[in-house]
PDB file of C-alpha atoms in Angstrom:
ATOM      1  CA  GLY I 783      20.472  43.259 -13.092  1.00 51.00           C
ATOM      2  CA  SER I 784      23.038  41.313 -11.039  1.00 55.00           C
ATOM      3  CA  SER I 785      20.445  40.594  -8.336  1.00 62.00           C
ATOM      4  CA  ASP I 786      18.400  38.504 -10.936  1.00 81.00           C
ATOM      5  CA  ARG I 787      21.344  36.298 -11.782  1.00 89.00           C
ATOM      6  CA  VAL I 788      21.530  32.823 -10.210  1.00 91.00           C
ATOM      7  CA  ARG I 789      24.723  30.864 -10.077  1.00 92.00           C
ATOM      8  CA  VAL I 790      24.320  27.143  -9.451  1.00 93.00           C
ATOM      9  CA  TYR I 791      27.108  24.809  -8.381  1.00 93.00           C
ATOM     10  CA  TYR I 792      26.192  21.125  -8.829  1.00 93.00           C
ATOM     11  CA  LEU I 793      28.329  18.716  -6.818  1.00 90.00           C
ATOM     12  CA  ALA I 794      27.907  15.344  -8.602  1.00 87.00           C
ATOM     13  CA  LEU I 795      30.940  14.031  -6.711  1.00 85.00           C
ATOM     14  CA  PRO I 796      31.889  11.409  -4.060  1.00 79.00           C
ATOM     15  CA  PRO I 797      30.837  12.635  -0.614  1.00 79.00           C
ATOM     16  CA  SER I 798      34.516  12.467   0.549  1.00 82.00           C
ATOM     17  CA  VAL I 799      35.299  15.600  -1.450  1.00 88.00           C
ATOM     18  CA  PHE I 800      32.041  17.585  -0.908  1.00 89.00           C
ATOM     19  CA  VAL I 801      33.523  19.858   1.745  1.00 91.00           C
ATOM     20  CA  ASP I 802      36.878  20.420   0.007  1.00 93.00           C
ATOM     21  CA  VAL I 803      35.093  21.428  -3.287  1.00 93.00           C
ATOM     22  CA  ALA I 804      32.462  23.548  -1.444  1.00 92.00           C
ATOM     23  CA  THR I 805      35.340  25.338   0.432  1.00 94.00           C
ATOM     24  CA  GLN I 806      37.134  26.119  -2.858  1.00 94.00           C
ATOM     25  CA  ILE I 807      33.812  27.323  -4.413  1.00 93.00           C
ATOM     26  CA  LYS I 808      33.196  29.624  -1.500  1.00 93.00           C
ATOM     27  CA  HIS I 809      36.677  31.123  -1.475  1.00 92.00           C
ATOM     28  CA  ASN I 810      37.393  31.311  -5.220  1.00 93.00           C
ATOM     29  CA  VAL I 811      34.191  31.530  -7.330  1.00 90.00           C
ATOM     30  CA  TYR I 812      31.353  32.529  -5.005  1.00 90.00           C
ATOM     31  CA  ASP I 813      29.749  35.734  -6.324  1.00 89.00           C
ATOM     32  CA  GLY I 814      28.284  37.920  -3.608  1.00 87.00           C
ATOM     33  CA  SER I 815      26.591  40.195  -6.201  1.00 88.00           C
ATOM     34  CA  CYS I 816      24.147  37.469  -7.305  1.00 90.00           C
ATOM     35  CA  THR I 817      22.174  34.505  -5.911  1.00 91.00           C
ATOM     36  CA  ASN I 818      24.346  31.374  -5.322  1.00 93.00           C
ATOM     37  CA  ARG I 819      22.989  27.949  -4.890  1.00 93.00           C
ATOM     38  CA  VAL I 820      24.823  24.674  -4.210  1.00 93.00           C
ATOM     39  CA  VAL I 821      23.347  21.325  -5.141  1.00 92.00           C
ATOM     40  CA  ILE I 822      24.619  18.232  -3.317  1.00 90.00           C
ATOM     41  CA  GLU I 823      23.967  14.649  -4.462  1.00 86.00           C
ATOM     42  CA  LYS I 824      23.418  11.689  -2.164  1.00 81.00           C
ATOM     43  CA  PRO I 825      24.787   9.981  -0.153  1.00 77.00           C
ATOM     44  CA  PHE I 826      24.663  12.699   2.454  1.00 84.00           C
ATOM     45  CA  GLY I 827      27.188  11.122   4.723  1.00 80.00           C
ATOM     46  CA  HIS I 828      27.607   7.400   5.779  1.00 81.00           C
ATOM     47  CA  ASP I 829      25.722   7.473   9.105  1.00 85.00           C
ATOM     48  CA  LEU I 830      24.245   9.994  11.511  1.00 84.00           C
ATOM     49  CA  GLU I 831      27.613  11.240  12.743  1.00 88.00           C
ATOM     50  CA  SER I 832      29.115  11.731   9.324  1.00 85.00           C
ATOM     51  CA  SER I 833      25.894  13.253   7.992  1.00 87.00           C
ATOM     52  CA  ARG I 834      25.890  15.781  10.921  1.00 89.00           C
ATOM     53  CA  LYS I 835      29.545  16.659  10.308  1.00 90.00           C
ATOM     54  CA  LEU I 836      28.801  17.179   6.568  1.00 88.00           C
ATOM     55  CA  SER I 837      25.861  19.428   7.448  1.00 89.00           C
ATOM     56  CA  THR I 838      27.913  21.451   9.910  1.00 91.00           C
ATOM     57  CA  ASP I 839      30.889  21.864   7.442  1.00 90.00           C
ATOM     58  CA  ILE I 840      28.630  22.835   4.527  1.00 89.00           C
ATOM     59  CA  GLY I 841      26.561  25.051   6.892  1.00 90.00           C
ATOM     60  CA  ALA I 842      29.778  26.991   7.834  1.00 92.00           C
ATOM     61  CA  LEU I 843      30.180  27.870   4.161  1.00 91.00           C
ATOM     62  CA  PHE I 844      26.628  28.355   2.802  1.00 92.00           C
ATOM     63  CA  ASP I 845      23.303  29.433   4.330  1.00 92.00           C
ATOM     64  CA  GLU I 846      20.637  26.603   4.465  1.00 90.00           C
ATOM     65  CA  ALA I 847      18.670  28.626   1.912  1.00 91.00           C
ATOM     66  CA  GLU I 848      21.539  28.250  -0.567  1.00 92.00           C
ATOM     67  CA  VAL I 849      21.837  24.470   0.012  1.00 92.00           C
ATOM     68  CA  PHE I 850      19.840  22.012  -2.088  1.00 92.00           C
ATOM     69  CA  ARG I 851      20.235  18.347  -1.107  1.00 90.00           C
ATOM     70  CA  ILE I 852      18.897  16.594  -4.236  1.00 87.00           C
ATOM     71  CA  ASP I 853      17.037  13.281  -4.140  1.00 86.00           C
ATOM     72  CA  HIS I 854      15.825  12.608  -7.630  1.00 84.00           C
ATOM     73  CA  TYR I 855      12.894  10.552  -6.497  1.00 83.00           C
ATOM     74  CA  LEU I 856      11.309  13.757  -5.123  1.00 86.00           C
ATOM     75  CA  GLY I 857      11.221  14.977  -8.731  1.00 86.00           C
ATOM     76  CA  LYS I 858       9.446  11.925 -10.111  1.00 86.00           C
ATOM     77  CA  GLU I 859       5.977  12.609 -11.444  1.00 85.00           C
ATOM     78  CA  MET I 860       4.052  10.067  -9.363  1.00 85.00           C
ATOM     79  CA  VAL I 861       5.857  11.080  -6.126  1.00 89.00           C
ATOM     80  CA  LYS I 862       4.991  14.735  -6.835  1.00 88.00           C
ATOM     81  CA  ASN I 863       1.364  13.634  -7.456  1.00 89.00           C
ATOM     82  CA  ILE I 864       0.970  12.118  -3.958  1.00 91.00           C
ATOM     83  CA  LEU I 865       0.135  15.418  -2.151  1.00 91.00           C
ATOM     84  CA  THR I 866      -2.476  16.276  -4.834  1.00 92.00           C
ATOM     85  CA  LEU I 867      -4.003  12.799  -4.758  1.00 91.00           C
ATOM     86  CA  ARG I 868      -4.320  12.900  -0.941  1.00 93.00           C
ATOM     87  CA  PHE I 869      -5.331  16.483  -0.222  1.00 93.00           C
ATOM     88  CA  ALA I 870      -7.415  17.315  -3.333  1.00 93.00           C
ATOM     89  CA  ASN I 871      -9.660  14.280  -3.258  1.00 93.00           C
ATOM     90  CA  VAL I 872     -12.027  13.819  -0.387  1.00 93.00           C
ATOM     91  CA  PHE I 873     -12.432  10.029  -0.696  1.00 91.00           C
ATOM     92  CA  TYR I 874      -8.687   9.323  -0.556  1.00 92.00           C
ATOM     93  CA  GLU I 875      -7.917  11.377   2.553  1.00 92.00           C
ATOM     94  CA  ALA I 876     -11.037  10.039   4.401  1.00 92.00           C
ATOM     95  CA  VAL I 877      -9.611   6.434   4.336  1.00 94.00           C
ATOM     96  CA  TRP I 878      -5.921   7.417   4.543  1.00 95.00           C
ATOM     97  CA  ASN I 879      -5.409   6.088   8.125  1.00 96.00           C
ATOM     98  CA  ARG I 880      -5.078   3.070  10.449  1.00 96.00           C
ATOM     99  CA  HIS I 881      -8.850   2.593  10.629  1.00 96.00           C
ATOM    100  CA  TYR I 882      -9.016   1.550   6.930  1.00 95.00           C
ATOM    101  CA  ILE I 883      -5.429   0.627   5.864  1.00 97.00           C
ATOM    102  CA  SER I 884      -3.930  -2.781   6.687  1.00 97.00           C
ATOM    103  CA  ASN I 885      -0.347  -2.114   5.460  1.00 97.00           C
ATOM    104  CA  ILE I 886       1.659  -0.109   3.039  1.00 98.00           C
ATOM    105  CA  GLN I 887       4.465  -1.507   0.915  1.00 97.00           C
ATOM    106  CA  ILE I 888       7.067   0.599  -0.867  1.00 96.00           C
ATOM    107  CA  THR I 889       9.134  -1.456  -3.350  1.00 96.00           C
ATOM    108  CA  PHE I 890      12.227  -0.707  -5.406  1.00 95.00           C
ATOM    109  CA  LYS I 891      13.547  -3.304  -7.841  1.00 95.00           C
ATOM    110  CA  GLU I 892      16.495  -3.221 -10.223  1.00 92.00           C
ATOM    111  CA  PRO I 893      16.989  -5.885 -12.869  1.00 91.00           C
ATOM    112  CA  PHE I 894      20.776  -5.560 -13.018  1.00 89.00           C
ATOM    113  CA  GLY I 895      23.577  -6.038 -10.548  1.00 88.00           C
ATOM    114  CA  THR I 896      26.657  -3.891  -9.740  1.00 85.00           C
ATOM    115  CA  GLU I 897      28.019  -4.250 -13.309  1.00 79.00           C
ATOM    116  CA  GLY I 898      31.619  -3.576 -12.303  1.00 73.00           C
ATOM    117  CA  ARG I 899      30.713  -0.795  -9.792  1.00 78.00           C
ATOM    118  CA  GLY I 900      30.727  -3.224  -6.910  1.00 79.00           C
ATOM    119  CA  GLY I 901      33.634  -1.611  -5.176  1.00 78.00           C
ATOM    120  CA  TYR I 902      31.700   1.596  -4.815  1.00 80.00           C
ATOM    121  CA  PHE I 903      28.406  -0.114  -3.933  1.00 85.00           C
ATOM    122  CA  ASP I 904      30.107  -2.298  -1.343  1.00 87.00           C
ATOM    123  CA  GLN I 905      30.957   0.770   0.741  1.00 85.00           C
ATOM    124  CA  PHE I 906      27.313   1.650   0.990  1.00 85.00           C
ATOM    125  CA  GLY I 907      24.981  -1.291   0.416  1.00 88.00           C
ATOM    126  CA  MET I 908      21.291  -1.314  -0.391  1.00 90.00           C
ATOM    127  CA  ILE I 909      20.144   0.345   2.892  1.00 89.00           C
ATOM    128  CA  ARG I 910      22.326   3.383   2.534  1.00 86.00           C
ATOM    129  CA  ASP I 911      22.050   3.514  -1.302  1.00 85.00           C
ATOM    130  CA  VAL I 912      18.273   3.429  -1.661  1.00 88.00           C
ATOM    131  CA  MET I 913      16.277   2.886   1.645  1.00 89.00           C
ATOM    132  CA  GLN I 914      17.606   5.590   3.914  1.00 88.00           C
ATOM    133  CA  ASN I 915      17.040   8.267   1.257  1.00 87.00           C
ATOM    134  CA  HIS I 916      14.664   7.450  -1.667  1.00 89.00           C
ATOM    135  CA  LEU I 917      12.291   5.128   0.106  1.00 92.00           C
ATOM    136  CA  LEU I 918      12.194   7.037   3.383  1.00 92.00           C
ATOM    137  CA  GLN I 919      11.466  10.241   1.484  1.00 91.00           C
ATOM    138  CA  VAL I 920       8.578   8.593  -0.352  1.00 92.00           C
ATOM    139  CA  LEU I 921       7.273   7.126   2.936  1.00 95.00           C
ATOM    140  CA  SER I 922       7.278  10.581   4.575  1.00 94.00           C
ATOM    141  CA  ILE I 923       5.140  12.021   1.814  1.00 93.00           C
ATOM    142  CA  VAL I 924       2.675   9.104   1.913  1.00 95.00           C
ATOM    143  CA  ALA I 925       2.423   9.309   5.707  1.00 96.00           C
ATOM    144  CA  MET I 926       2.537  13.069   6.390  1.00 95.00           C
ATOM    145  CA  ASN I 927      -0.336  15.067   7.805  1.00 95.00           C
ATOM    146  CA  GLN I 928      -1.769  17.938   5.743  1.00 94.00           C
ATOM    147  CA  PRO I 929       0.677  20.863   5.702  1.00 93.00           C
ATOM    148  CA  LYS I 930      -0.533  24.442   6.485  1.00 94.00           C
ATOM    149  CA  SER I 931       0.282  25.366   2.842  1.00 92.00           C
ATOM    150  CA  LEU I 932       2.295  24.032  -0.084  1.00 89.00           C
ATOM    151  CA  GLY I 933       5.236  26.225   0.928  1.00 89.00           C
ATOM    152  CA  ALA I 934       8.542  24.461   1.147  1.00 87.00           C
ATOM    153  CA  GLU I 935       8.964  24.814   4.886  1.00 89.00           C
ATOM    154  CA  ASP I 936       5.395  23.770   5.739  1.00 92.00           C
ATOM    155  CA  VAL I 937       5.715  20.597   3.624  1.00 91.00           C
ATOM    156  CA  ARG I 938       9.162  19.746   5.066  1.00 89.00           C
ATOM    157  CA  ASP I 939       7.965  20.401   8.601  1.00 91.00           C
ATOM    158  CA  ARG I 940       5.282  17.652   8.113  1.00 94.00           C
ATOM    159  CA  LYS I 941       7.667  15.237   6.523  1.00 92.00           C
ATOM    160  CA  THR I 942      10.132  15.694   9.343  1.00 92.00           C
ATOM    161  CA  GLU I 943       7.326  15.102  11.898  1.00 94.00           C
ATOM    162  CA  VAL I 944       6.763  11.636  10.297  1.00 94.00           C
ATOM    163  CA  LEU I 945      10.460  10.706  10.418  1.00 93.00           C
ATOM    164  CA  ARG I 946      10.555  11.709  14.115  1.00 93.00           C
ATOM    165  CA  ARG I 947       7.624   9.348  14.901  1.00 95.00           C
ATOM    166  CA  ILE I 948       9.205   6.221  13.247  1.00 94.00           C
ATOM    167  CA  LEU I 949      10.056   3.684  15.976  1.00 94.00           C
ATOM    168  CA  PRO I 950      13.473   2.002  16.014  1.00 92.00           C
ATOM    169  CA  ILE I 951      13.557  -0.825  13.481  1.00 91.00           C
ATOM    170  CA  GLN I 952      13.756  -4.324  15.097  1.00 91.00           C
ATOM    171  CA  LEU I 953      16.236  -6.897  13.754  1.00 91.00           C
ATOM    172  CA  GLU I 954      13.502  -9.589  13.613  1.00 93.00           C
ATOM    173  CA  ASP I 955      11.543  -7.304  11.232  1.00 94.00           C
ATOM    174  CA  THR I 956      14.563  -7.130   8.894  1.00 95.00           C
ATOM    175  CA  PHE I 957      15.601  -9.364   6.098  1.00 95.00           C
ATOM    176  CA  LEU I 958      18.889  -9.013   4.208  1.00 95.00           C
ATOM    177  CA  GLY I 959      20.248 -10.879   1.236  1.00 93.00           C
ATOM    178  CA  GLN I 960      23.004 -10.893  -1.497  1.00 93.00           C
ATOM    179  CA  TYR I 961      22.320 -12.019  -5.002  1.00 92.00           C
ATOM    180  CA  VAL I 962      24.167 -15.027  -6.387  1.00 91.00           C
ATOM    181  CA  ALA I 963      24.730 -16.121 -10.011  1.00 88.00           C
ATOM    182  CA  SER I 964      21.604 -17.045 -12.082  1.00 85.00           C
ATOM    183  CA  ALA I 965      20.839 -20.775 -12.376  1.00 84.00           C
ATOM    184  CA  ASP I 966      21.982 -20.932 -16.028  1.00 85.00           C
ATOM    185  CA  GLY I 967      25.196 -19.001 -15.163  1.00 80.00           C
ATOM    186  CA  SER I 968      24.370 -16.192 -17.594  1.00 83.00           C
ATOM    187  CA  LYS I 969      24.258 -13.547 -14.871  1.00 86.00           C
ATOM    188  CA  PRO I 970      27.101 -13.300 -12.414  1.00 86.00           C
ATOM    189  CA  GLY I 971      26.640 -13.192  -8.684  1.00 88.00           C
ATOM    190  CA  TYR I 972      27.561 -10.134  -6.512  1.00 90.00           C
ATOM    191  CA  LYS I 973      30.846 -11.650  -5.328  1.00 89.00           C
ATOM    192  CA  ASP I 974      31.745 -12.609  -8.935  1.00 87.00           C
ATOM    193  CA  ASP I 975      32.337  -8.807  -9.481  1.00 86.00           C
ATOM    194  CA  GLU I 976      36.119  -8.430  -9.169  1.00 85.00           C
ATOM    195  CA  THR I 977      35.698  -5.160  -7.421  1.00 86.00           C
ATOM    196  CA  VAL I 978      33.781  -6.775  -4.512  1.00 88.00           C
ATOM    197  CA  PRO I 979      35.678  -8.281  -1.558  1.00 87.00           C
ATOM    198  CA  GLN I 980      35.175 -12.073  -1.280  1.00 90.00           C
ATOM    199  CA  ASP I 981      34.221 -11.778   2.428  1.00 90.00           C
ATOM    200  CA  SER I 982      31.701  -9.018   1.785  1.00 91.00           C
ATOM    201  CA  ILE I 983      28.405  -9.160   3.760  1.00 92.00           C
ATOM    202  CA  THR I 984      27.020  -5.984   2.142  1.00 91.00           C
ATOM    203  CA  PRO I 985      23.305  -6.444   1.404  1.00 94.00           C
ATOM    204  CA  THR I 986      22.138  -6.156  -2.168  1.00 94.00           C
ATOM    205  CA  PHE I 987      18.527  -6.845  -0.987  1.00 96.00           C
ATOM    206  CA  ALA I 988      16.916  -5.420   2.158  1.00 95.00           C
ATOM    207  CA  GLN I 989      13.433  -5.519   3.568  1.00 96.00           C
ATOM    208  CA  CYS I 990      12.255  -4.103   6.847  1.00 95.00           C
ATOM    209  CA  VAL I 991       9.042  -3.163   8.579  1.00 97.00           C
ATOM    210  CA  LEU I 992       8.684   0.301  10.015  1.00 96.00           C
ATOM    211  CA  HIS I 993       6.000   1.644  12.356  1.00 97.00           C
ATOM    212  CA  VAL I 994       4.999   5.348  12.441  1.00 96.00           C
ATOM    213  CA  ASP I 995       3.873   5.927  16.054  1.00 96.00           C
ATOM    214  CA  ASN I 996       1.156   8.610  15.670  1.00 95.00           C
ATOM    215  CA  ASP I 997      -2.583   8.805  15.788  1.00 95.00           C
ATOM    216  CA  ARG I 998      -2.982   8.366  12.007  1.00 96.00           C
ATOM    217  CA  TRP I 999      -0.691   5.318  11.546  1.00 97.00           C
ATOM    218  CA  ARG I1000      -0.333   3.557  14.925  1.00 96.00           C
ATOM    219  CA  GLY I1001      -0.349  -0.263  14.302  1.00 96.00           C
ATOM    220  CA  VAL I1002       0.115  -0.021  10.545  1.00 97.00           C
ATOM    221  CA  PRO I1003       3.198  -1.835   9.240  1.00 97.00           C
ATOM    222  CA  TRP I1004       5.130  -0.035   6.494  1.00 97.00           C
ATOM    223  CA  VAL I1005       7.062  -2.709   4.553  1.00 97.00           C
ATOM    224  CA  ILE I1006       9.967  -1.173   2.556  1.00 97.00           C
ATOM    225  CA  LYS I1007      12.032  -3.339   0.307  1.00 96.00           C
ATOM    226  CA  ALA I1008      14.756  -2.803  -2.195  1.00 95.00           C
ATOM    227  CA  GLY I1009      17.046  -5.043  -4.243  1.00 94.00           C
ATOM    228  CA  LYS I1010      19.347  -5.423  -7.223  1.00 93.00           C
ATOM    229  CA  ALA I1011      19.496  -8.210  -9.760  1.00 91.00           C
ATOM    230  CA  LEU I1012      15.749  -8.880  -9.546  1.00 91.00           C
ATOM    231  CA  ASN I1013      13.221  -9.831 -12.147  1.00 90.00           C
ATOM    232  CA  GLU I1014      12.288  -6.359 -13.397  1.00 92.00           C
ATOM    233  CA  ALA I1015      12.815  -2.633 -13.003  1.00 93.00           C
ATOM    234  CA  LYS I1016       9.932  -1.262 -10.855  1.00 94.00           C
ATOM    235  CA  MET I1017       9.278   1.292  -8.059  1.00 93.00           C
ATOM    236  CA  LEU I1018       5.819   1.223  -6.577  1.00 94.00           C
ATOM    237  CA  ILE I1019       3.759   2.112  -3.525  1.00 95.00           C
ATOM    238  CA  ARG I1020       1.064  -0.467  -2.663  1.00 97.00           C
ATOM    239  CA  ILE I1021      -1.576   0.632  -0.120  1.00 97.00           C
ATOM    240  CA  GLN I1022      -3.565  -2.411   1.039  1.00 97.00           C
ATOM    241  CA  TYR I1023      -6.897  -1.844   2.737  1.00 95.00           C
ATOM    242  CA  LYS I1024      -8.443  -3.934   5.485  1.00 94.00           C
ATOM    243  CA  ASP I1025     -10.831  -6.803   4.927  1.00 90.00           C
ATOM    244  CA  MET I1026     -14.404  -5.841   4.338  1.00 84.00           C
ATOM    245  CA  PRO I1027     -16.198  -6.366   7.672  1.00 79.00           C
ATOM    246  CA  ASN I1028     -19.381  -8.069   6.527  1.00 76.00           C
ATOM    247  CA  ALA I1029     -20.845 -11.526   5.970  1.00 70.00           C
ATOM    248  CA  LEU I1030     -22.558 -10.732   2.710  1.00 80.00           C
ATOM    249  CA  PHE I1031     -19.483 -11.422   0.570  1.00 82.00           C
ATOM    250  CA  PRO I1032     -17.074 -13.519   2.659  1.00 79.00           C
ATOM    251  CA  ASN I1033     -13.428 -14.226   1.874  1.00 81.00           C
ATOM    252  CA  LEU I1034     -12.931 -11.290  -0.506  1.00 85.00           C
ATOM    253  CA  ALA I1035      -9.521 -10.195  -1.751  1.00 89.00           C
ATOM    254  CA  ARG I1036      -8.519  -6.832  -0.394  1.00 92.00           C
ATOM    255  CA  ASN I1037      -8.873  -3.482  -2.106  1.00 93.00           C
ATOM    256  CA  GLU I1038      -5.558  -1.845  -2.972  1.00 95.00           C
ATOM    257  CA  LEU I1039      -4.422   1.520  -4.335  1.00 94.00           C
ATOM    258  CA  VAL I1040      -1.209   1.121  -6.249  1.00 94.00           C
ATOM    259  CA  LEU I1041       0.948   3.999  -7.373  1.00 93.00           C
ATOM    260  CA  GLN I1042       3.602   2.940  -9.873  1.00 91.00           C
ATOM    261  CA  VAL I1043       6.385   5.558  -9.874  1.00 90.00           C
ATOM    262  CA  SER I1044       8.526   3.891 -12.569  1.00 86.00           C
ATOM    263  CA  PRO I1045       9.097   2.823 -15.242  1.00 87.00           C
ATOM    264  CA  LYS I1046       5.570   3.480 -16.451  1.00 86.00           C
ATOM    265  CA  GLU I1047       3.729   6.162 -14.397  1.00 87.00           C
ATOM    266  CA  SER I1048       0.372   4.841 -13.391  1.00 87.00           C
ATOM    267  CA  MET I1049      -2.072   4.318 -10.600  1.00 91.00           C
ATOM    268  CA  TYR I1050      -4.869   1.865 -10.135  1.00 91.00           C
ATOM    269  CA  ILE I1051      -7.417   0.848  -7.572  1.00 92.00           C
ATOM    270  CA  LYS I1052      -8.128  -2.852  -7.207  1.00 93.00           C
ATOM    271  CA  THR I1053     -11.843  -3.070  -6.910  1.00 90.00           C
ATOM    272  CA  ILE I1054     -14.321  -6.019  -6.613  1.00 90.00           C
ATOM    273  CA  VAL I1055     -17.095  -6.069  -9.130  1.00 90.00           C
ATOM    274  CA  LYS I1056     -19.746  -8.613 -10.292  1.00 88.00           C
ATOM    275  CA  GLU I1057     -18.767 -10.410 -13.439  1.00 88.00           C
ATOM    276  CA  PRO I1058     -20.869  -9.118 -16.303  1.00 89.00           C
ATOM    277  CA  GLY I1059     -23.854 -11.053 -17.602  1.00 89.00           C
ATOM    278  CA  LEU I1060     -25.903 -13.771 -15.789  1.00 87.00           C
ATOM    279  CA  SER I1061     -23.032 -14.778 -13.555  1.00 83.00           C
ATOM    280  CA  THR I1062     -23.138 -13.875  -9.850  1.00 84.00           C
ATOM    281  CA  LYS I1063     -19.371 -14.501  -9.409  1.00 87.00           C
ATOM    282  CA  LEU I1064     -17.250 -11.686  -8.098  1.00 88.00           C
ATOM    283  CA  ALA I1065     -14.055 -10.545  -9.832  1.00 88.00           C
ATOM    284  CA  MET I1066     -11.161  -8.310  -9.003  1.00 88.00           C
ATOM    285  CA  SER I1067     -10.926  -5.434 -11.509  1.00 89.00           C
ATOM    286  CA  GLU I1068      -8.790  -2.269 -11.725  1.00 88.00           C
ATOM    287  CA  LEU I1069      -9.730   1.325 -12.044  1.00 88.00           C
ATOM    288  CA  ASP I1070      -6.649   2.192 -14.012  1.00 87.00           C
ATOM    289  CA  LEU I1071      -5.027   5.587 -14.781  1.00 86.00           C
ATOM    290  CA  SER I1072      -1.915   4.898 -16.995  1.00 86.00           C
ATOM    291  CA  TYR I1073      -0.281   8.124 -17.927  1.00 82.00           C
ATOM    292  CA  LYS I1074       0.811   6.855 -21.384  1.00 81.00           C
ATOM    293  CA  THR I1075      -2.734   6.052 -22.434  1.00 82.00           C
ATOM    294  CA  ARG I1076      -4.532   8.919 -20.689  1.00 84.00           C
ATOM    295  CA  TYR I1077      -2.113  11.740 -21.567  1.00 84.00           C
ATOM    296  CA  HIS I1078      -1.141  11.082 -25.170  1.00 80.00           C
ATOM    297  CA  ASN I1079       0.851  14.243 -26.071  1.00 81.00           C
ATOM    298  CA  VAL I1080       2.249  15.190 -22.673  1.00 79.00           C
ATOM    299  CA  ASN I1081       5.998  14.882 -22.193  1.00 81.00           C
ATOM    300  CA  ILE I1082       6.883  14.135 -18.588  1.00 81.00           C
ATOM    301  CA  PRO I1083      10.155  15.819 -17.800  1.00 82.00           C
ATOM    302  CA  ASP I1084      13.074  13.913 -16.361  1.00 85.00           C
ATOM    303  CA  ALA I1085      13.109  14.084 -12.525  1.00 86.00           C
ATOM    304  CA  TYR I1086      16.435  15.912 -12.551  1.00 89.00           C
ATOM    305  CA  ALA I1087      15.270  18.452 -15.062  1.00 90.00           C
ATOM    306  CA  THR I1088      12.304  19.227 -12.817  1.00 90.00           C
ATOM    307  CA  LEU I1089      14.486  19.550  -9.740  1.00 90.00           C
ATOM    308  CA  ILE I1090      17.128  21.753 -11.369  1.00 90.00           C
ATOM    309  CA  LEU I1091      14.296  24.122 -12.485  1.00 90.00           C
ATOM    310  CA  ASP I1092      13.261  24.163  -8.767  1.00 90.00           C
ATOM    311  CA  VAL I1093      16.847  25.099  -7.861  1.00 91.00           C
ATOM    312  CA  LEU I1094      16.855  27.957 -10.348  1.00 91.00           C
ATOM    313  CA  ASN I1095      13.505  29.174  -8.942  1.00 89.00           C
ATOM    314  CA  GLY I1096      14.753  28.790  -5.373  1.00 89.00           C
ATOM    315  CA  ASP I1097      11.942  26.296  -4.459  1.00 90.00           C
ATOM    316  CA  HIS I1098      13.043  23.975  -1.657  1.00 89.00           C
ATOM    317  CA  SER I1099       9.813  21.884  -1.513  1.00 86.00           C
ATOM    318  CA  ASN I1100      11.308  18.864  -3.225  1.00 85.00           C
ATOM    319  CA  PHE I1101      14.689  18.962  -1.423  1.00 85.00           C
ATOM    320  CA  VAL I1102      15.825  17.541   1.864  1.00 86.00           C
ATOM    321  CA  ARG I1103      16.253  19.946   4.822  1.00 80.00           C
ATOM    322  CA  SER I1104      19.127  19.374   7.303  1.00 83.00           C
ATOM    323  CA  ASP I1105      16.826  18.407  10.317  1.00 83.00           C
ATOM    324  CA  GLU I1106      14.851  16.094   8.035  1.00 84.00           C
ATOM    325  CA  LEU I1107      18.151  14.440   6.901  1.00 84.00           C
ATOM    326  CA  ASP I1108      19.119  14.153  10.603  1.00 84.00           C
ATOM    327  CA  GLU I1109      15.899  12.314  11.424  1.00 82.00           C
ATOM    328  CA  ALA I1110      16.208  10.029   8.378  1.00 82.00           C
ATOM    329  CA  TRP I1111      19.634   8.814   9.537  1.00 79.00           C
TER     330      TRP I1111
END
């Protein structure tokens, strides 16, 4: 019947035309006899003020239940795995706090520059393009307290709580940069892109330290960093534990839990063991779960495919709610 039909409008467009297109959709093709859902791609505005205006304008046309703000990082396999890892395993959740964790690093690296898209990128920069959305979303899942259920609103309530508790970022905890041409001249610098203004100070690399001011995380630095034209493509979450408080084995390297989101999904725990045989030396080894070697015949769907299926099913769990977006800005 018509009530089972779902009509999805996917706005893969510049944010400057979101509202105009959404208005035309509502007035000309919106079908009141079936379920309508509108998907909006980032960036959701340019700053807090423009984000609020966009939310208000879209909210005047569509109910919040009809709006899906898509952030494809929320559809990635390892990001979706974080809740399971934390809340289905007693030993992870037991040490997931300031008493055991020294710091958490969330890193995003791209091996290429703007490749002729510098004019577009220069309007946004690395902070708006990656940190304010992808990396803050990942941080909120790693940091959140246990939700009442896996229902979309319960999960998003907990994520929003985390964002509310992040203290203002200090300038002295921030490092910005812009890539230059490679030493051999084979790779151009950011300002060598003809579409980039010569006086641009837009960062292509950014690193900052955040603090989540709640009982679980108070005092733990969250280092988030993102950059273009780096040595490799990689997105990972590194949870570094505190030094072992004993004199039996002094000067040990720290334990770490590393979740690699891309390109190769994997997680490993850096663990100290005795070298095998007669040696009494200690060595850092890894308890390694690499998806490619562990799950031979499993096809991991593309993040967008996963999220579009969620849209069709009306599941908001992996999408950004308006108040959550507000706190992120």
